[in-house]
Coordinates of C-alpha atoms in Angstrom, one line a residue:
Chain I
M208 CA -10.0 -0.6 44.0
I209 CA -7.4 -3.2 44.0
L210 CA -5.5 -1.1 41.5
F211 CA -5.4 1.9 43.8
R212 CA -4.3 -0.3 46.7
L213 CA -1.5 -1.5 44.6
T214 CA -0.6 2.0 43.5
L215 CA -0.3 3.1 47.1
K216 CA 1.7 0.0 48.1
S217 CA 4.1 0.6 45.2
L218 CA 4.5 4.2 46.0
A219 CA 5.2 3.3 49.7
N220 CA 8.0 1.3 48.4
R221 CA 9.7 4.3 46.9
K222 CA 9.1 6.8 49.7
A223 CA 12.0 9.0 49.1
T224 CA 11.4 9.7 45.4
V225 CA 7.7 10.0 45.8
L226 CA 8.2 12.6 48.7
M227 CA 10.6 14.7 46.6
T228 CA 8.3 14.6 43.5
L229 CA 5.3 15.5 45.6
A230 CA 7.3 18.4 47.2
M231 CA 8.1 19.8 43.8
L232 CA 4.4 19.6 42.7
V233 CA 3.1 21.0 46.0
M234 CA 5.4 24.0 45.8
S235 CA 4.3 24.8 42.3
N236 CA 0.7 24.8 43.5
V237 CA 1.5 26.9 46.6
L238 CA 3.1 29.5 44.2
L239 CA 0.1 29.5 41.9
L240 CA -2.3 29.8 44.9
T241 CA -0.3 32.5 46.7
V242 CA 0.5 34.7 43.7
D243 CA -3.1 34.8 42.9
R244 CA -4.2 35.5 46.4
L245 CA -1.6 38.3 46.9
R246 CA -2.8 39.9 43.6
L247 CA -6.6 39.8 44.7
D248 CA -5.9 40.9 48.3
T249 CA -3.7 43.8 47.2
R250 CA -6.5 45.0 45.0
A251 CA -9.1 44.5 47.7
S252 CA -6.9 46.3 50.4
F253 CA -6.5 49.3 48.0
A254 CA -10.2 49.4 47.0
N255 CA -11.4 49.0 50.7
T256 CA -9.3 52.2 51.7
V257 CA -11.3 54.5 49.3
S258 CA -14.6 52.7 49.0
G259 CA -16.5 55.6 50.8
T260 CA -14.9 58.5 49.0
D261 CA -16.4 60.0 46.0
L262 CA -13.8 62.4 44.8
I263 CA -10.2 63.3 46.0
I264 CA -9.1 66.8 45.3
G265 CA -5.5 67.9 45.1
A266 CA -3.1 70.0 43.2
R267 CA -2.8 69.6 39.5
T268 CA -1.1 66.2 39.1
G269 CA -1.5 62.8 37.6
S270 CA -4.5 61.0 39.0
L271 CA -2.4 58.1 40.2
N272 CA 0.1 60.3 41.9
L273 CA -2.7 62.1 43.8
L274 CA -4.4 58.9 44.9
L275 CA -1.1 57.4 46.1
Y276 CA 0.1 60.3 48.1
S277 CA -3.1 61.5 49.5
V278 CA -4.6 58.3 50.7
F279 CA -1.9 55.8 50.7
H280 CA 0.9 57.9 51.8
L281 CA 3.0 56.6 49.0
G282 CA 5.3 59.2 47.5
N283 CA 5.0 62.9 48.3
A284 CA 2.7 65.7 47.2
T285 CA 3.8 67.9 44.3
N286 CA 1.9 70.9 45.5
N287 CA -0.6 71.9 48.0
I288 CA -4.0 73.4 47.4
S289 CA -4.9 76.7 48.9
W290 CA -7.2 76.9 52.0
Q291 CA -9.2 79.5 50.0
S292 CA -9.9 77.3 47.1
Y293 CA -10.8 74.5 49.4
Q294 CA -13.3 76.6 51.2
E295 CA -14.8 77.8 47.9
L296 CA -15.2 74.4 46.6
I297 CA -16.7 72.8 49.8
A298 CA -19.2 75.6 49.8
Q299 CA -20.8 74.3 46.7
K300 CA -24.1 72.8 47.3
E301 CA -23.3 69.3 45.8
I302 CA -20.9 68.7 48.7
D303 CA -22.2 66.4 51.4
W304 CA -18.9 66.2 53.4
A305 CA -15.3 67.0 53.0
I306 CA -12.2 65.8 54.9
P307 CA -9.1 68.1 54.6
I308 CA -5.7 66.3 54.7
S309 CA -2.4 68.0 55.5
L310 CA 0.8 65.9 55.3
G311 CA 4.4 66.4 55.9
D312 CA 5.2 65.5 59.5
S313 CA 5.8 62.3 61.1
H314 CA 6.3 60.5 64.4
R315 CA 8.9 57.7 64.4
G316 CA 8.4 56.7 60.8
Y317 CA 4.5 57.1 61.0
R318 CA 2.8 59.8 59.1
V319 CA 1.1 62.6 60.9
V320 CA -2.0 63.7 59.2
G321 CA -3.5 67.0 59.8
T322 CA -7.3 66.9 59.3
D323 CA -10.4 67.8 61.3
T324 CA -13.1 65.9 63.1
T325 CA -15.1 65.0 59.8
M326 CA -12.4 62.4 59.5
F327 CA -13.9 60.4 62.3
T328 CA -17.4 61.1 61.4
H329 CA -17.5 60.8 57.7
Y330 CA -14.5 58.8 56.4
R331 CA -15.7 55.4 55.3
Y332 CA -13.8 52.3 54.3
G333 CA -14.3 48.7 53.5
K334 CA -18.0 48.0 53.4
K335 CA -18.9 51.7 54.1
Q336 CA -17.8 51.4 57.8
N337 CA -17.0 54.6 59.8
L338 CA -13.8 54.9 62.0
A339 CA -14.4 53.6 65.4
F340 CA -12.5 54.3 68.7
A341 CA -10.9 51.4 70.5
D342 CA -10.2 53.8 73.4
G343 CA -10.7 57.5 74.0
E344 CA -12.2 59.9 71.7
A345 CA -11.5 62.4 68.8
F346 CA -9.0 65.2 69.3
D347 CA -10.5 68.4 70.6
G348 CA -7.7 70.8 71.5
V349 CA -4.9 71.9 69.3
F350 CA -2.3 69.7 70.9
D351 CA -4.4 66.6 70.9
V352 CA -3.6 63.5 68.8
V353 CA -5.5 60.5 67.7
L354 CA -3.4 57.3 66.9
G355 CA -4.1 54.6 64.4
A356 CA -4.2 51.0 65.7
E357 CA -0.9 50.0 64.4
V358 CA 0.8 53.1 65.7
A359 CA -0.6 52.6 69.2
K360 CA 0.2 49.0 69.2
S361 CA 3.8 48.9 67.9
L362 CA 4.9 52.0 69.9
G363 CA 3.1 50.9 73.0
Y364 CA 1.1 54.2 73.4
K365 CA -2.0 54.6 75.5
V366 CA -4.6 57.4 76.0
G367 CA -3.1 60.2 78.0
D368 CA 0.7 59.8 76.8
E369 CA 2.6 62.6 75.4
I370 CA 4.3 62.4 72.1
V371 CA 6.6 64.7 70.0
V372 CA 6.0 65.1 66.3
A373 CA 9.1 65.2 64.0
H374 CA 9.5 67.5 61.1
G375 CA 9.6 65.7 57.7
V376 CA 8.8 62.1 57.0
G377 CA 12.0 60.2 57.7
K378 CA 12.2 57.3 60.1
T379 CA 14.8 59.2 62.2
S380 CA 14.4 63.0 62.1
F381 CA 16.6 65.3 64.1
T382 CA 14.4 68.2 63.8
E383 CA 11.6 67.6 66.1
H384 CA 8.8 69.9 67.4
G385 CA 9.9 69.0 70.8
D386 CA 8.6 72.3 72.3
K387 CA 5.1 71.4 71.4
P388 CA 4.2 68.0 72.6
F389 CA 0.8 66.3 71.9
T390 CA -1.4 64.4 74.3
V391 CA -3.0 61.2 72.9
T392 CA -6.8 61.5 73.3
G393 CA -7.9 58.5 71.3
I394 CA -6.9 55.3 69.7
L395 CA -8.7 54.0 66.6
K396 CA -9.7 50.4 66.0
A397 CA -7.8 48.5 63.3
T398 CA -9.1 49.1 59.9
G399 CA -6.6 47.4 57.6
T400 CA -6.0 50.6 55.8
P401 CA -3.2 53.2 56.0
I402 CA -5.2 54.8 58.7
D403 CA -3.7 52.3 61.0
K404 CA -0.3 53.5 60.4
S405 CA -1.2 57.2 60.8
L406 CA -1.5 59.7 63.6
F407 CA -4.2 62.4 63.3
V408 CA -4.0 66.0 64.6
S409 CA -6.1 69.0 63.8
L410 CA -5.1 71.3 61.0
E411 CA -4.6 74.0 63.5
A412 CA -1.8 71.8 65.2
I413 CA 0.0 71.5 61.9
T414 CA 0.1 75.3 61.7
A415 CA 0.9 75.7 65.4
I416 CA 4.0 73.5 65.3
H417 CA 5.2 75.3 62.4
V418 CA 4.7 78.9 63.5
D419 CA 8.4 79.5 64.4
W420 CA 9.5 77.6 61.2
I421 CA 10.0 79.2 57.8
N422 CA 10.8 77.3 54.8
G423 CA 11.2 74.0 56.5
V424 CA 13.9 75.4 58.9
K425 CA 13.4 76.3 62.6
L426 CA 14.1 80.0 63.0
P427 CA 17.1 80.5 65.3
G428 CA 16.4 82.5 68.4
V429 CA 12.6 82.7 67.7
K430 CA 10.8 80.6 70.2
I431 CA 7.1 80.5 70.4
S432 CA 5.8 78.3 73.2
A433 CA 2.8 76.2 72.9
E434 CA 0.8 78.5 75.0
Q435 CA 1.7 81.5 72.7
A436 CA 1.0 79.5 69.7
L437 CA -2.6 78.9 70.9
T438 CA -3.2 82.6 70.9
M439 CA -2.2 83.0 67.3
D440 CA -4.3 82.7 64.2
L441 CA -3.9 79.1 63.3
Q442 CA -6.1 78.8 60.2
P443 CA -4.0 76.9 57.6
D444 CA -2.8 78.6 54.3
S445 CA -2.9 75.5 52.5
I446 CA -3.8 71.7 52.7
T447 CA -2.3 68.8 50.8
A448 CA -5.6 67.2 49.6
A449 CA -9.2 66.7 50.4
M450 CA -11.5 63.7 50.4
I451 CA -15.0 64.7 49.3
G452 CA -18.4 63.0 49.6
L453 CA -21.2 64.3 47.4
K454 CA -24.9 64.4 47.9
S455 CA -25.6 62.4 44.8
R456 CA -23.5 60.1 42.7
M457 CA -24.9 61.6 39.6
Q458 CA -23.0 64.8 40.3
I459 CA -19.5 63.2 40.6
F460 CA -18.5 63.6 36.9
T461 CA -19.9 67.1 36.8
F462 CA -18.2 68.1 40.0
Q463 CA -15.0 66.5 38.8
R464 CA -15.1 68.7 35.7
L465 CA -15.8 71.7 37.8
V466 CA -12.6 71.1 39.9
N467 CA -10.5 70.2 36.9
N468 CA -11.5 73.3 35.1
Y469 CA -11.2 75.5 38.3
R470 CA -9.7 78.8 37.0
A471 CA -8.4 80.3 40.2
E472 CA -6.0 77.4 40.9
P473 CA -4.8 74.3 38.9
L474 CA -6.5 71.4 40.6
T475 CA -7.2 67.7 40.0
A476 CA -10.2 65.9 41.2
I477 CA -10.1 62.1 40.9
I478 CA -12.6 59.3 41.3
P479 CA -10.7 56.8 43.5
G480 CA -12.2 53.7 42.0
T481 CA -11.3 54.9 38.4
A482 CA -7.8 56.0 39.4
L483 CA -7.3 52.6 41.0
A484 CA -8.5 50.9 37.8
G485 CA -5.8 52.8 36.0
L486 CA -3.2 51.6 38.6
W487 CA -4.3 48.0 38.0
Q488 CA -4.2 48.5 34.3
L489 CA -0.5 49.5 34.9
I490 CA 0.4 46.9 37.3
G491 CA -1.6 44.3 35.3
L492 CA 1.4 43.7 33.1
A493 CA 3.7 42.8 36.0
E494 CA 0.9 40.7 37.6
N495 CA 0.5 38.8 34.4
A496 CA 4.2 38.2 34.3
L497 CA 4.1 36.8 37.8
I498 CA 1.2 34.5 36.9
A499 CA 3.0 33.3 33.8
V500 CA 6.1 32.6 35.8
S501 CA 4.0 30.4 38.3
V502 CA 2.2 28.7 35.4
I503 CA 5.6 27.8 33.9
V504 CA 6.8 26.6 37.2
A505 CA 3.7 24.3 37.4
I506 CA 4.4 23.0 33.9
T507 CA 8.1 22.4 34.8
A508 CA 6.9 20.4 37.9
L509 CA 4.5 18.4 35.7
L510 CA 7.3 17.6 33.3
G511 CA 9.6 16.6 36.2
M512 CA 6.9 14.3 37.6
T513 CA 6.5 12.5 34.2
T514 CA 10.3 12.1 34.0
V515 CA 10.4 10.6 37.5
I516 CA 7.6 8.1 36.7
L517 CA 9.2 7.2 33.3
T518 CA 12.6 6.6 35.0
S519 CA 11.0 4.5 37.6
L520 CA 9.7 2.2 35.0
N521 CA 13.2 0.6 34.5
E522 CA 13.6 -0.1 38.2
R523 CA 10.1 -1.5 38.3
Q524 CA 10.4 -3.8 35.4
R525 CA 10.4 -6.8 37.7
E526 CA 7.2 -5.4 39.6
M527 CA 5.4 -5.0 36.3
A528 CA 6.3 -8.5 35.1
V529 CA 5.2 -10.0 38.4
L530 CA 1.8 -8.1 38.1
R531 CA 1.5 -9.4 34.5
A532 CA 2.5 -12.9 35.6
I533 CA -0.3 -13.1 38.4
G534 CA -2.9 -12.1 35.7
L535 CA -3.0 -8.3 35.5
S536 CA -3.8 -7.3 32.0
S537 CA -1.4 -4.9 30.1
S538 CA -4.2 -2.2 30.1
K539 CA -4.4 -2.5 33.8
V540 CA -0.7 -2.1 34.2
A541 CA -1.0 1.2 32.1
A542 CA -3.9 2.2 34.4
L543 CA -1.7 1.6 37.4
L544 CA 0.7 4.3 36.1
V545 CA -2.0 6.8 35.2
M546 CA -3.4 6.3 38.7
E547 CA 0.0 6.9 40.2
S548 CA 0.5 10.1 38.2
G549 CA -3.1 11.2 39.2
F550 CA -2.4 10.4 42.7
Y551 CA 0.6 12.9 42.6
G552 CA -1.9 15.5 41.2
V553 CA -4.6 15.2 43.8
V554 CA -2.3 15.0 46.7
S555 CA -0.3 17.9 45.6
V556 CA -3.3 20.1 45.0
I557 CA -4.7 19.3 48.4
A558 CA -1.4 19.6 50.2
G559 CA -0.5 22.7 48.1
Y560 CA -3.7 24.3 49.4
L561 CA -3.1 23.4 52.9
L562 CA 0.5 24.8 52.9
H563 CA -0.8 27.9 51.2
A564 CA -3.4 28.3 53.9
L565 CA -0.8 27.9 56.5
S566 CA 1.7 30.3 55.1
I567 CA -1.2 32.8 54.6
L568 CA -2.0 32.5 58.2
A569 CA 1.7 32.8 59.3
L570 CA 2.5 35.6 57.0
A571 CA -0.7 37.7 57.2
P572 CA 0.3 39.6 60.4
I573 CA 3.7 40.5 59.0
V574 CA 2.4 41.5 55.5
Q575 CA -0.3 43.6 57.2
E576 CA 2.3 45.4 59.3
Q577 CA 4.9 45.9 56.6
F578 CA 2.7 46.5 53.5
G579 CA -0.8 47.2 54.9
I580 CA -2.2 44.5 52.8
N581 CA -4.8 42.1 54.5
L582 CA -4.1 38.5 53.3
S583 CA -7.2 36.5 53.6
L584 CA -8.0 32.8 53.2
S585 CA -10.7 32.0 50.7
V586 CA -11.5 29.7 47.9
P587 CA -9.5 30.2 44.7
S588 CA -10.9 32.5 42.2
L589 CA -12.8 30.9 39.1
A590 CA -9.7 31.4 36.8
L591 CA -7.4 29.9 39.3
S592 CA -9.8 26.9 40.0
L593 CA -9.8 26.2 36.3
T594 CA -6.0 26.4 36.2
L595 CA -5.8 23.9 39.1
G596 CA -8.4 21.6 37.4
G597 CA -6.2 21.9 34.3
F598 CA -3.3 20.9 36.5
L599 CA -5.2 17.8 37.8
L600 CA -6.2 16.7 34.3
A601 CA -2.6 17.3 33.0
T602 CA -1.4 14.8 35.8
F603 CA -3.7 12.1 34.6
L604 CA -3.1 12.7 31.0
L605 CA 0.8 12.8 31.5
G606 CA 0.4 9.5 33.3
L607 CA -0.6 8.0 30.0
I608 CA 2.9 8.5 28.7
P609 CA 4.6 6.1 31.2
G610 CA 1.3 4.2 31.0
I611 CA 1.6 3.4 27.2
A612 CA 5.4 2.8 27.6
A613 CA 4.6 0.1 30.3
Y614 CA 1.7 -1.2 28.3
K615 CA 4.1 -1.8 25.3
R616 CA 6.9 -3.2 27.4
S617 CA 4.8 -5.4 29.6
L618 CA 3.7 -7.3 26.4
A619 CA 7.3 -8.0 25.5
D620 CA 9.3 -7.9 28.7
G621 CA 9.6 -11.2 30.7
L622 CA 10.6 -11.8 34.4
I623 CA 14.2 -11.9 33.4
I624 CA 15.9 -8.7 33.1
R625 CA 17.7 -8.7 29.7
R626 CA 20.6 -6.5 29.3
Chain H
M67 CA 0.8 90.8 3.7
K68 CA 3.5 90.3 6.2
K69 CA 2.3 93.4 8.0
L70 CA -1.3 92.2 8.0
S71 CA -0.5 88.9 9.6
L72 CA 1.7 90.6 12.3
T73 CA -1.2 93.0 13.0
A74 CA -3.5 89.9 13.2
A75 CA -1.1 88.1 15.5
I76 CA -0.8 91.1 17.9
A77 CA -4.6 91.5 17.8
L78 CA -5.0 87.9 18.6
T79 CA -2.6 88.1 21.4
L80 CA -4.3 91.1 22.9
C81 CA -7.7 89.5 22.6
T82 CA -6.6 86.3 24.5
A83 CA -4.8 88.4 27.1
A84 CA -7.9 90.5 27.6
Q85 CA -10.0 87.4 27.9
A86 CA -8.2 86.1 30.9
E87 CA -4.9 87.1 32.3
T88 CA -4.2 84.0 34.3
E89 CA -6.1 81.4 32.0
R90 CA -3.3 79.4 30.4
Q91 CA -4.6 76.1 31.1
H92 CA -5.5 73.7 28.4
G93 CA -7.3 70.4 28.5
A94 CA -5.8 67.4 26.7
H95 CA -7.0 67.2 23.1
E96 CA -6.3 63.9 21.4
H97 CA -8.1 62.9 18.1
G98 CA -9.5 59.5 18.2
A99 CA -9.6 59.4 21.9
A100 CA -12.7 60.1 24.0
K101 CA -14.3 59.7 27.4
L102 CA -17.5 58.0 28.1
L103 CA -18.7 58.5 31.8
I104 CA -21.6 56.5 33.2
A105 CA -23.0 57.1 36.5
Q106 CA -26.0 55.4 38.1
E107 CA -28.1 56.3 41.0
G108 CA -31.3 54.5 41.7
E109 CA -33.1 53.8 38.4
H110 CA -31.4 56.7 36.7
V111 CA -28.3 56.3 34.5
E112 CA -26.5 59.3 33.2
V113 CA -24.0 58.6 30.3
I114 CA -21.7 61.5 29.3
L115 CA -19.6 61.6 26.1
E116 CA -16.8 63.9 26.0
T117 CA -14.9 64.0 22.7
P118 CA -13.1 66.2 20.1
A119 CA -15.4 67.2 17.4
Y120 CA -13.0 65.5 15.0
N121 CA -14.1 62.1 16.2
V122 CA -17.8 62.9 15.3
I123 CA -17.7 64.9 12.2
G124 CA -14.1 64.7 11.0
F125 CA -13.3 68.4 11.2
E126 CA -13.2 70.9 14.1
H127 CA -14.4 74.3 12.8
M128 CA -17.7 75.8 12.0
P129 CA -19.1 73.8 8.9
S130 CA -18.3 76.0 5.9
T131 CA -19.4 73.8 2.9
D132 CA -22.8 72.3 2.4
E133 CA -21.2 68.9 2.7
Q134 CA -19.7 69.7 6.0
L135 CA -23.1 71.1 7.2
E136 CA -24.8 67.9 6.1
V137 CA -22.1 65.7 7.9
A138 CA -22.6 67.6 11.1
H139 CA -26.3 67.6 10.7
H140 CA -26.4 63.9 10.4
A141 CA -24.1 63.3 13.4
R142 CA -26.2 65.6 15.5
H143 CA -29.3 63.6 14.5
E144 CA -27.5 60.3 15.5
L145 CA -26.3 61.7 18.9
S146 CA -29.6 63.1 19.9
E147 CA -31.9 60.4 18.6
E148 CA -30.1 57.1 18.7
G149 CA -28.5 57.3 22.3
L150 CA -29.9 53.8 22.9
K151 CA -28.1 52.4 19.8
L152 CA -24.8 54.2 20.3
V153 CA -24.4 53.3 23.9
Q154 CA -26.0 49.9 24.5
L155 CA -26.6 49.2 28.2
S156 CA -27.4 45.6 29.2
K157 CA -30.6 44.5 27.5
S158 CA -32.2 43.0 30.6
A159 CA -31.8 46.2 32.6
K160 CA -34.6 47.6 30.3
C161 CA -33.2 51.1 29.9
E162 CA -34.9 53.9 28.0
L163 CA -33.6 57.2 26.8
E164 CA -35.3 60.1 28.6
A165 CA -33.4 63.1 27.6
V166 CA -30.4 64.3 25.5
E167 CA -28.3 67.3 25.9
I168 CA -25.6 68.3 23.4
E169 CA -23.1 70.9 24.4
S170 CA -21.1 71.9 21.3
E171 CA -20.8 75.3 19.4
I172 CA -20.6 73.5 16.2
M173 CA -23.8 71.6 16.9
D174 CA -25.6 74.7 18.0
Y175 CA -24.6 76.3 14.8
V176 CA -25.8 73.4 12.8
R177 CA -29.1 73.2 14.7
A178 CA -29.7 76.9 14.3
H179 CA -28.9 76.6 10.5
F180 CA -31.3 73.9 9.8
H181 CA -33.8 75.2 12.3
D182 CA -34.2 78.4 10.2
E183 CA -34.3 76.6 7.0
E184 CA -36.9 74.0 8.0
H185 CA -39.0 76.5 9.9
G186 CA -39.0 74.7 13.1
H187 CA -39.2 71.2 11.5
E188 CA -36.4 69.9 13.7
H189 CA -37.9 69.5 17.1
E190 CA -36.8 71.6 20.1
E191 CA -34.3 69.8 22.3
H192 CA -33.6 70.2 25.9
G193 CA -29.8 70.8 25.2
D194 CA -30.2 74.2 23.7
H195 CA -27.1 76.2 24.5
E196 CA -29.0 79.4 25.5
A197 CA -31.4 77.5 27.6
H198 CA -28.6 75.7 29.2
A199 CA -26.7 78.7 30.1
D200 CA -29.7 80.1 31.9
H201 CA -29.7 77.3 34.5
E202 CA -26.0 77.2 35.0
D203 CA -25.1 76.7 38.7
H204 CA -21.5 77.6 38.7
D205 CA -20.0 80.7 36.9
D206 CA -16.9 78.6 36.2
H207 CA -18.9 76.4 34.0
D208 CA -19.4 79.3 31.5
H209 CA -15.6 80.0 31.5
D210 CA -15.2 76.3 30.7
H211 CA -17.2 76.7 27.6
E212 CA -14.9 79.4 26.3
G213 CA -11.8 77.5 27.5
S214 CA -12.5 74.4 25.7
V215 CA -12.5 76.1 22.4
H216 CA -15.2 75.2 19.9
S217 CA -13.9 71.8 19.1
E218 CA -15.2 69.7 22.1
I219 CA -18.5 67.9 21.9
H220 CA -20.2 66.9 25.1
V221 CA -23.3 64.8 25.0
H222 CA -25.5 63.9 28.0
W223 CA -27.9 61.1 27.8
A224 CA -30.2 60.3 30.6
F225 CA -31.5 56.8 30.7
H226 CA -34.2 55.4 33.0
C227 CA -33.7 51.7 33.7
D228 CA -36.4 49.6 35.2
N229 CA -34.2 46.7 36.1
V230 CA -31.1 48.5 37.4
A231 CA -29.9 45.2 39.1
K232 CA -29.3 43.8 35.7
L233 CA -27.2 46.7 34.5
K234 CA -23.8 44.9 34.1
D235 CA -22.3 46.0 31.1
V236 CA -22.2 48.6 28.2
D237 CA -21.6 48.0 24.5
V238 CA -20.1 51.1 23.0
K239 CA -21.3 51.3 19.5
L240 CA -20.1 54.7 18.9
F241 CA -17.2 53.1 16.9
E242 CA -19.6 51.8 14.2
A243 CA -21.4 55.1 13.8
F244 CA -18.4 57.3 14.0
P245 CA -15.3 55.4 12.6
N246 CA -12.9 58.1 13.7
F247 CA -13.2 57.0 17.3
A248 CA -10.2 54.8 18.0
D249 CA -10.3 54.4 21.7
I250 CA -12.8 55.6 24.3
D251 CA -12.1 55.4 28.2
V252 CA -15.2 54.3 29.8
E253 CA -15.4 55.5 33.5
Y254 CA -18.3 54.0 35.4
L255 CA -20.0 54.3 38.8
V256 CA -22.6 51.6 38.7
G257 CA -23.9 49.6 41.6
D258 CA -21.0 48.8 44.0
S259 CA -18.4 49.1 41.2
S260 CA -16.6 51.9 40.0
G261 CA -13.7 51.9 37.6
M262 CA -12.4 52.5 34.3
A263 CA -11.8 50.4 31.0
E264 CA -10.8 51.1 27.7
A265 CA -13.1 50.4 24.6
N266 CA -11.9 50.1 21.1
P267 CA -13.4 49.0 17.8
K268 CA -12.2 45.4 18.5
Q269 CA -13.4 45.4 22.2
T270 CA -16.6 47.4 22.5
K271 CA -18.0 45.8 25.4
V272 CA -17.1 47.0 28.9
K273 CA -18.2 45.0 32.0
F274 CA -18.9 47.0 35.1

């Protein structure tokens, strides 16, 4: 115990060096913890979004592609699937529910999703939760819109407001469907998924706002008012993708095969979990590189710490000599240095975790808004705990280097500094 | 000779054209690679193997020599009888093989061949092609058979596991029985987890 107090006293005497060394070690720990947290939370956020969906059906494309554009609104659809194929497929007896998705329009940078009310009754995310309304209710009429939590919050909309949908998906679009405004009928509760950043309208609405458009361009001179549009046949020709729930899980693979071999139209069906696993396999390389970098940073910090303690030995020659003179054995002097090194380790791990926690708390809202990833605070994963344990052990072991050096010197050195 | 092959080529073209005007879709076909699909619901676990015939028997046509027949016969026996050994589900899950179904024209041919020879010595299986076609639900399924040529083998194993909660992994022993397998994509829907992992002769175990 006396040794420990001595260590603290000695450290207190060299505050500036100690703080800088600690800062270096703490930062390396923060990096390790945060990289791992980001990795796990990104995976969890993606998995949560599709946790309740058995299959996603879209045009023939790569499975990752389909997953990313249909659910995560990353990238754009290669092709649409015809309404007829969709109807034929969802008429199969294996189907429990189906949610059509039609993309292509936006509102001030947020995607507008054409769908039907099954979205609000059957879409499930996270731990099999359904969507819930914070205010209002599902769309009913053609020109009704339901907003995701994030959209309503950042644009300050409330139920009853009128909004205009823009053509295309850019942040600033000059071609707006201004003649056909929408009324907000409901606002969803936050889900932590891309749902929050979307606006939902009926499939008929998507058709309606495009009735006087051909090939993406508004027809000059042709003006069809919202009232006129309502009287037209608004059944869509095609949709972008569909999320499907089957009655039994055992049918998923068979139904997937049926869709993939669908002869009338080239289609792709993917199992979200499997497609995600493929994504992680791909991203795993980059993740490993990040982890490798943070481990190397930790090693560099450890080496830096050892250097600092070794260098300090010269300055502390007199301190050591005094300790020896008042009766501290050589091995105790060595233990003193191992303890100092270990002290750096313990304090930096604890402070690292605290700083990591603070930065997660501070960054979580921003990351959620920008990237849709829910950062969470939790205990480090097993692999990371082992890494941190290894880090701690390393600080004690590395303490042996200056420890042994001091042990050898303290036998020979006297009170007088020889030059 | 030249004339003959030309005629044959034309005949072939006409034949395919007649079969299906629009069907020019082809599934991927990669030797060595295969898919193993595992789905669990309640105490039932279904395992589906989708593979090019090459991986199992080393050739992709109707067996023509006695040797090829023998190889195919042996492979068929392995697939239909040794499901538990080829696909080892976690021991503590206590799984038992309930039914096997083999979809393959080559295997059907082999079965028929030995069936005749041995006067029904070989026992009847649930995976009979004719019987299967009868209870087809989707007409597309039938097309699928023609579409996937003769070279694909699909095996369905139905397991019953008493202790499903302990079903945590699968050890793919297909590599040992059939050395032509190089890598198998294992897709699984078990418990709360769904995903995909690759198994190969060095890494045969896949955790769910």
